[in-house]
Coordinates of N, CA and C in Angstrom, one line a residue:
M1 N 12.2 12.8 -5.0 CA 11.3 13.8 -4.8 C 11.0 14.0 -3.4
I2 N 11.1 15.2 -2.9 CA 10.6 15.5 -1.6 C 9.4 16.4 -1.6
D3 N 8.3 16.0 -0.9 CA 7.0 16.7 -1.0 C 7.0 17.9 0.2
E4 N 6.1 18.5 0.1 CA 5.8 19.7 1.0 C 6.0 19.4 2.6
H5 N 5.9 18.2 2.9 CA 5.9 17.7 4.2 C 7.3 17.0 4.6
G6 N 8.2 17.1 3.7 CA 9.5 16.7 3.8 C 9.7 15.2 3.7
T7 N 8.8 14.5 3.0 CA 8.8 13.1 2.8 C 9.1 12.7 1.4
A8 N 9.8 11.7 1.3 CA 10.2 11.2 -0.1 C 9.1 10.5 -0.7
A9 N 8.8 10.8 -1.9 CA 7.7 10.1 -2.8 C 8.2 10.0 -4.3
P10 N 8.1 8.8 -4.9 CA 8.4 8.7 -6.3 C 7.6 9.7 -7.1
A11 N 8.2 10.3 -8.1 CA 7.5 11.2 -9.1 C 6.3 10.6 -9.6
G12 N 5.2 11.3 -9.4 CA 3.9 10.8 -9.9 C 3.2 9.7 -9.0
L13 N 3.7 9.5 -7.9 CA 3.1 8.5 -7.0 C 1.6 8.7 -6.8
W14 N 1.4 10.0 -6.3 CA 0.0 10.3 -5.8 C -1.0 10.5 -7.1
D15 N -0.3 10.9 -8.2 CA -1.1 11.0 -9.5 C -1.6 9.6 -9.9
S16 N -0.5 8.7 -9.7 CA -0.9 7.3 -10.2 C -1.9 6.6 -9.2
I17 N -1.7 6.9 -8.0 CA -2.7 6.4 -6.9 C -4.1 6.9 -7.3
D18 N -4.2 8.3 -7.6 CA -5.5 8.9 -8.0 C -6.0 8.3 -9.3
D19 N -5.3 7.9 -10.3 CA -5.7 7.4 -11.5 C -6.2 6.0 -11.2
L20 N -5.5 5.2 -10.4 CA -6.0 3.9 -10.0 C -7.3 3.9 -9.4
W21 N -7.4 4.9 -8.4 CA -8.7 5.0 -7.7 C -9.8 5.4 -8.6
K22 N -9.6 6.3 -9.5 CA -10.6 6.7 -10.5 C -11.1 5.4 -11.4
W23 N -10.1 4.7 -11.7 CA -10.3 3.4 -12.5 C -11.2 2.4 -11.7
L24 N -10.8 2.3 -10.5 CA -11.6 1.3 -9.7 C -13.0 1.9 -9.4
E25 N -13.2 3.1 -9.2 CA -14.5 3.8 -8.9 C -15.3 3.7 -10.0
A26 N -14.8 3.8 -11.3 CA -15.6 3.8 -12.6 C -16.3 2.5 -12.8
D27 N -15.7 1.4 -12.3 CA -16.2 0.0 -12.5 C -16.4 -0.6 -11.3
E28 N -16.8 0.0 -10.2 CA -17.2 -0.5 -8.9 C -18.4 -1.2 -9.0
P29 N -18.4 -2.6 -8.8 CA -19.7 -3.4 -8.9 C -20.6 -3.1 -7.6
T30 N -19.9 -2.8 -6.5 CA -20.6 -2.6 -5.3 C -20.2 -1.3 -4.7
G31 N -21.1 -0.4 -4.5 CA -20.8 1.0 -3.9 C -21.1 1.1 -2.5
G32 N -21.1 2.3 -2.1 CA -21.5 2.7 -0.7 C -20.6 2.1 0.3
R33 N -21.2 2.0 1.5 CA -20.5 1.4 2.7 C -19.9 0.0 2.4
E34 N -20.6 -0.8 1.7 CA -20.1 -2.2 1.3 C -19.0 -2.1 0.4
G35 N -19.0 -1.3 -0.7 CA -17.9 -1.1 -1.5 C -16.8 -0.6 -0.8
L36 N -16.8 0.3 0.1 CA -15.7 0.8 1.0 C -15.1 -0.3 1.8
L37 N -16.0 -1.1 2.5 CA -15.4 -2.2 3.3 C -14.6 -3.3 2.4
L38 N -15.2 -3.5 1.2 CA -14.6 -4.4 0.4 C -13.3 -4.0 -0.2
R39 N -13.2 -2.7 -0.4 CA -11.9 -2.1 -0.7 C -10.8 -2.3 0.4
M40 N -11.3 -2.1 1.7 CA -10.4 -2.4 2.8 C -10.0 -3.7 2.9
L41 N -10.9 -4.6 2.7 CA -10.6 -6.1 2.8 C -9.6 -6.7 1.7
K42 N -9.6 -5.9 0.6 CA -8.6 -6.3 -0.5 C -7.2 -6.3 0.1
L43 N -7.0 -5.4 1.1 CA -5.7 -5.4 1.8 C -5.4 -6.8 2.3
T44 N -6.3 -7.5 3.0 CA -6.0 -8.8 3.6 C -5.8 -9.8 2.5
E45 N -6.3 -9.7 1.3 CA -6.1 -10.7 0.3 C -4.7 -10.5 -0.2
E46 N -4.2 -9.2 -0.3 CA -2.9 -9.0 -0.8 C -1.9 -9.4 0.3
V47 N -2.1 -9.2 1.5 CA -1.1 -9.6 2.6 C -1.1 -11.3 2.5
G48 N -2.1 -11.9 2.2 CA -2.1 -13.3 2.1 C -1.3 -13.8 0.8
E49 N -1.2 -13.1 -0.2 CA -0.4 -13.3 -1.3 C 1.1 -13.2 -1.0
V50 N 1.4 -12.2 0.0 CA 2.8 -12.1 0.4 C 3.2 -13.4 1.1
A51 N 2.3 -13.8 2.0 CA 2.5 -15.1 2.8 C 2.8 -16.2 1.8
E52 N 1.9 -16.4 0.9 CA 2.1 -17.4 -0.1 C 3.3 -17.4 -0.8
A53 N 3.8 -16.2 -1.2 CA 4.9 -15.9 -1.9 C 6.2 -16.3 -1.0
V54 N 6.2 -15.9 0.2 CA 7.3 -16.3 1.2 C 7.4 -17.7 1.4
I55 N 6.2 -18.4 1.6 CA 6.3 -19.9 1.8 C 6.8 -20.5 0.5
G56 N 6.3 -20.0 -0.6 CA 6.8 -20.6 -1.8 C 8.3 -20.2 -2.1
A57 N 8.8 -19.2 -1.8 CA 10.2 -18.8 -1.9 C 11.1 -19.5 -1.1
T58 N 10.7 -20.1 0.1 CA 11.4 -20.8 1.1 C 11.2 -22.3 0.9
G59 N 10.2 -22.7 0.2 CA 9.9 -24.0 0.0 C 9.3 -24.8 1.2
Q60 N 8.5 -24.0 2.1 CA 8.1 -24.5 3.2 C 6.9 -25.5 3.1
N61 N 6.3 -25.5 1.9 CA 5.3 -26.5 1.8 C 6.0 -27.8 1.0
P62 N 6.1 -28.9 1.7 CA 6.9 -30.0 1.2 C 6.2 -30.6 0.0
R63 N 4.9 -30.5 -0.1 CA 4.1 -31.1 -1.3 C 4.4 -30.2 -2.5
K64 N 4.5 -28.8 -2.4 CA 4.8 -28.0 -3.6 C 6.3 -27.6 -3.8
G65 N 7.1 -27.6 -2.7 CA 8.5 -27.2 -2.9 C 8.6 -25.7 -3.2
V66 N 9.7 -25.3 -3.9 CA 9.9 -23.9 -4.2 C 9.1 -23.5 -5.4
T67 N 8.2 -22.6 -5.1 CA 7.2 -22.2 -6.1 C 7.2 -20.7 -6.4
H68 N 8.0 -19.9 -5.7 CA 8.1 -18.5 -5.9 C 9.6 -18.1 -5.7
T69 N 9.9 -16.9 -6.0 CA 11.2 -16.2 -5.9 C 10.9 -15.0 -4.9
W70 N 12.1 -14.5 -4.5 CA 12.2 -13.4 -3.6 C 11.7 -12.2 -4.4
D71 N 11.9 -12.2 -5.8 CA 11.3 -11.1 -6.7 C 9.8 -11.1 -6.5
D72 N 9.2 -12.3 -6.5 CA 7.7 -12.4 -6.3 C 7.3 -11.8 -5.0
V73 N 8.2 -12.1 -3.9 CA 7.8 -11.5 -2.7 C 7.8 -9.9 -2.7
Q74 N 8.9 -9.4 -3.4 CA 9.0 -7.9 -3.5 C 7.8 -7.4 -4.3
A75 N 7.3 -8.0 -5.3 CA 6.1 -7.7 -6.1 C 4.9 -7.7 -5.3
E76 N 4.7 -8.7 -4.5 CA 3.5 -8.9 -3.6 C 3.5 -7.7 -2.5
L77 N 4.7 -7.5 -2.0 CA 4.7 -6.3 -1.0 C 4.5 -5.1 -1.7
C78 N 4.9 -4.8 -3.0 CA 4.5 -3.6 -3.6 C 2.9 -3.5 -3.8
D79 N 2.3 -4.6 -4.2 CA 0.9 -4.7 -4.3 C 0.2 -4.3 -2.9
V80 N 0.7 -4.8 -1.8 CA 0.2 -4.4 -0.5 C 0.2 -2.9 -0.4
A81 N 1.4 -2.4 -0.6 CA 1.5 -0.8 -0.5 C 0.5 -0.1 -1.3
L82 N 0.5 -0.5 -2.7 CA -0.4 0.2 -3.4 C -1.8 0.0 -3.2
T83 N -2.3 -1.2 -2.8 CA -3.7 -1.3 -2.3 C -4.0 -0.5 -1.1
A84 N -3.0 -0.4 -0.1 CA -3.2 0.4 1.1 C -3.4 1.9 0.6
L85 N -2.5 2.4 -0.2 CA -2.6 3.8 -0.7 C -3.9 4.1 -1.5
V86 N -4.3 3.1 -2.2 CA -5.7 3.3 -2.9 C -6.7 3.3 -1.9
A87 N -6.8 2.5 -0.9 CA -7.8 2.4 0.2 C -7.7 3.8 0.8
L88 N -6.5 4.3 1.2 CA -6.6 5.6 1.8 C -7.2 6.6 1.0
R89 N -6.9 6.6 -0.3 CA -7.4 7.6 -1.3 C -9.0 7.4 -1.4
T90 N -9.5 6.1 -1.1 CA -10.8 5.9 -1.2 C -11.5 6.7 0.1
L91 N -10.7 6.8 1.1 CA -11.3 7.5 2.3 C -11.1 9.0 2.3
T92 N -10.1 9.5 1.6 CA -9.9 10.9 1.5 C -9.2 11.3 0.1
P93 N -9.7 12.5 -0.4 CA -8.9 12.9 -1.6 C -7.6 13.5 -1.3
E94 N -7.4 13.8 0.1 CA -6.1 14.3 0.5 C -5.2 13.2 1.0
A95 N -5.3 12.1 0.4 CA -4.5 10.9 0.8 C -3.0 11.3 0.9
G96 N -2.4 12.0 0.0 CA -1.0 12.4 0.0 C -0.6 13.1 1.2
E97 N -1.4 14.1 1.5 CA -1.2 14.9 2.8 C -1.2 14.2 4.0
V98 N -2.3 13.3 4.1 CA -2.6 12.5 5.2 C -1.4 11.5 5.5
F99 N -1.0 10.9 4.3 CA 0.1 9.9 4.6 C 1.4 10.6 4.9
G100 N 1.7 11.9 4.2 CA 2.9 12.5 4.5 C 2.8 13.0 6.1
R101 N 1.9 13.5 6.5 CA 1.8 13.8 8.0 C 2.0 12.6 8.9
H102 N 1.3 11.5 8.6 CA 1.5 10.4 9.4 C 2.9 9.8 9.3
L103 N 3.6 9.7 8.2 CA 4.9 9.2 8.0 C 5.9 10.2 8.8
A104 N 5.7 11.6 8.8 CA 6.4 12.3 9.5 C 6.4 12.1 11.0
R105 N 5.1 11.9 11.5 CA 4.9 11.6 12.9 C 5.7 10.3 13.3
V106 N 5.5 9.2 12.5 CA 6.1 7.9 12.8 C 7.6 8.0 12.7
R107 N 8.1 8.7 11.8 CA 9.5 8.9 11.7 C 10.1 9.7 12.9
Q108 N 9.4 10.7 13.4 CA 10.0 11.4 14.4 C 9.8 10.6 15.7
R109 N 8.7 9.9 15.9 CA 8.5 9.1 17.1 C 9.5 7.9 17.1
S110 N 9.9 7.5 15.9 CA 10.7 6.2 15.9 C 12.2 6.5 15.9
L111 N 12.6 7.6 15.1 CA 13.9 8.0 15.0 C 14.4 9.3 15.7
G112 N 13.4 10.1 16.1 CA 13.7 11.3 16.8 C 14.7 12.1 15.8
T113 N 15.6 12.7 16.5 CA 16.4 13.7 15.7 C 17.5 12.9 14.8
R114 N 17.7 11.6 15.1 CA 18.6 10.8 14.3 C 18.1 10.7 12.9
G115 N 16.8 10.6 12.7 CA 16.2 10.4 11.3 C 16.0 11.6 10.5
L116 N 16.3 12.8 11.1 CA 16.0 14.0 10.4 C 17.1 14.5 9.6
T117 N 18.2 13.9 9.6 CA 19.3 14.3 8.7 C 19.8 13.1 7.8
R118 N 20.3 13.4 6.7 CA 20.8 12.3 5.8 C 22.1 12.6 5.3

């Protein structure tokens, strides 16, 4: 699915992000500025879980050995992406538009005209 900014997004992505945001907001134990900061810090926790999964998939901890799979790493990376999108939604109800514009800028800056055709 291509959105109005020419970026690809899975069907229902932003509806799902909005639903997750509403669910979190309804049960938010800490609100206001502190709640906002905690929502942003959740990203650090999720990135740490990616690191743990990579270490576990490669067996880099000799005491533990191989404890994760590359499928676990994929799942943790998805959690990072979802957490970031929900954090963005926390900052603005126009998260999809903000993300689409930013993606278009990064794509143009990185790929130039090479990335505009498929």
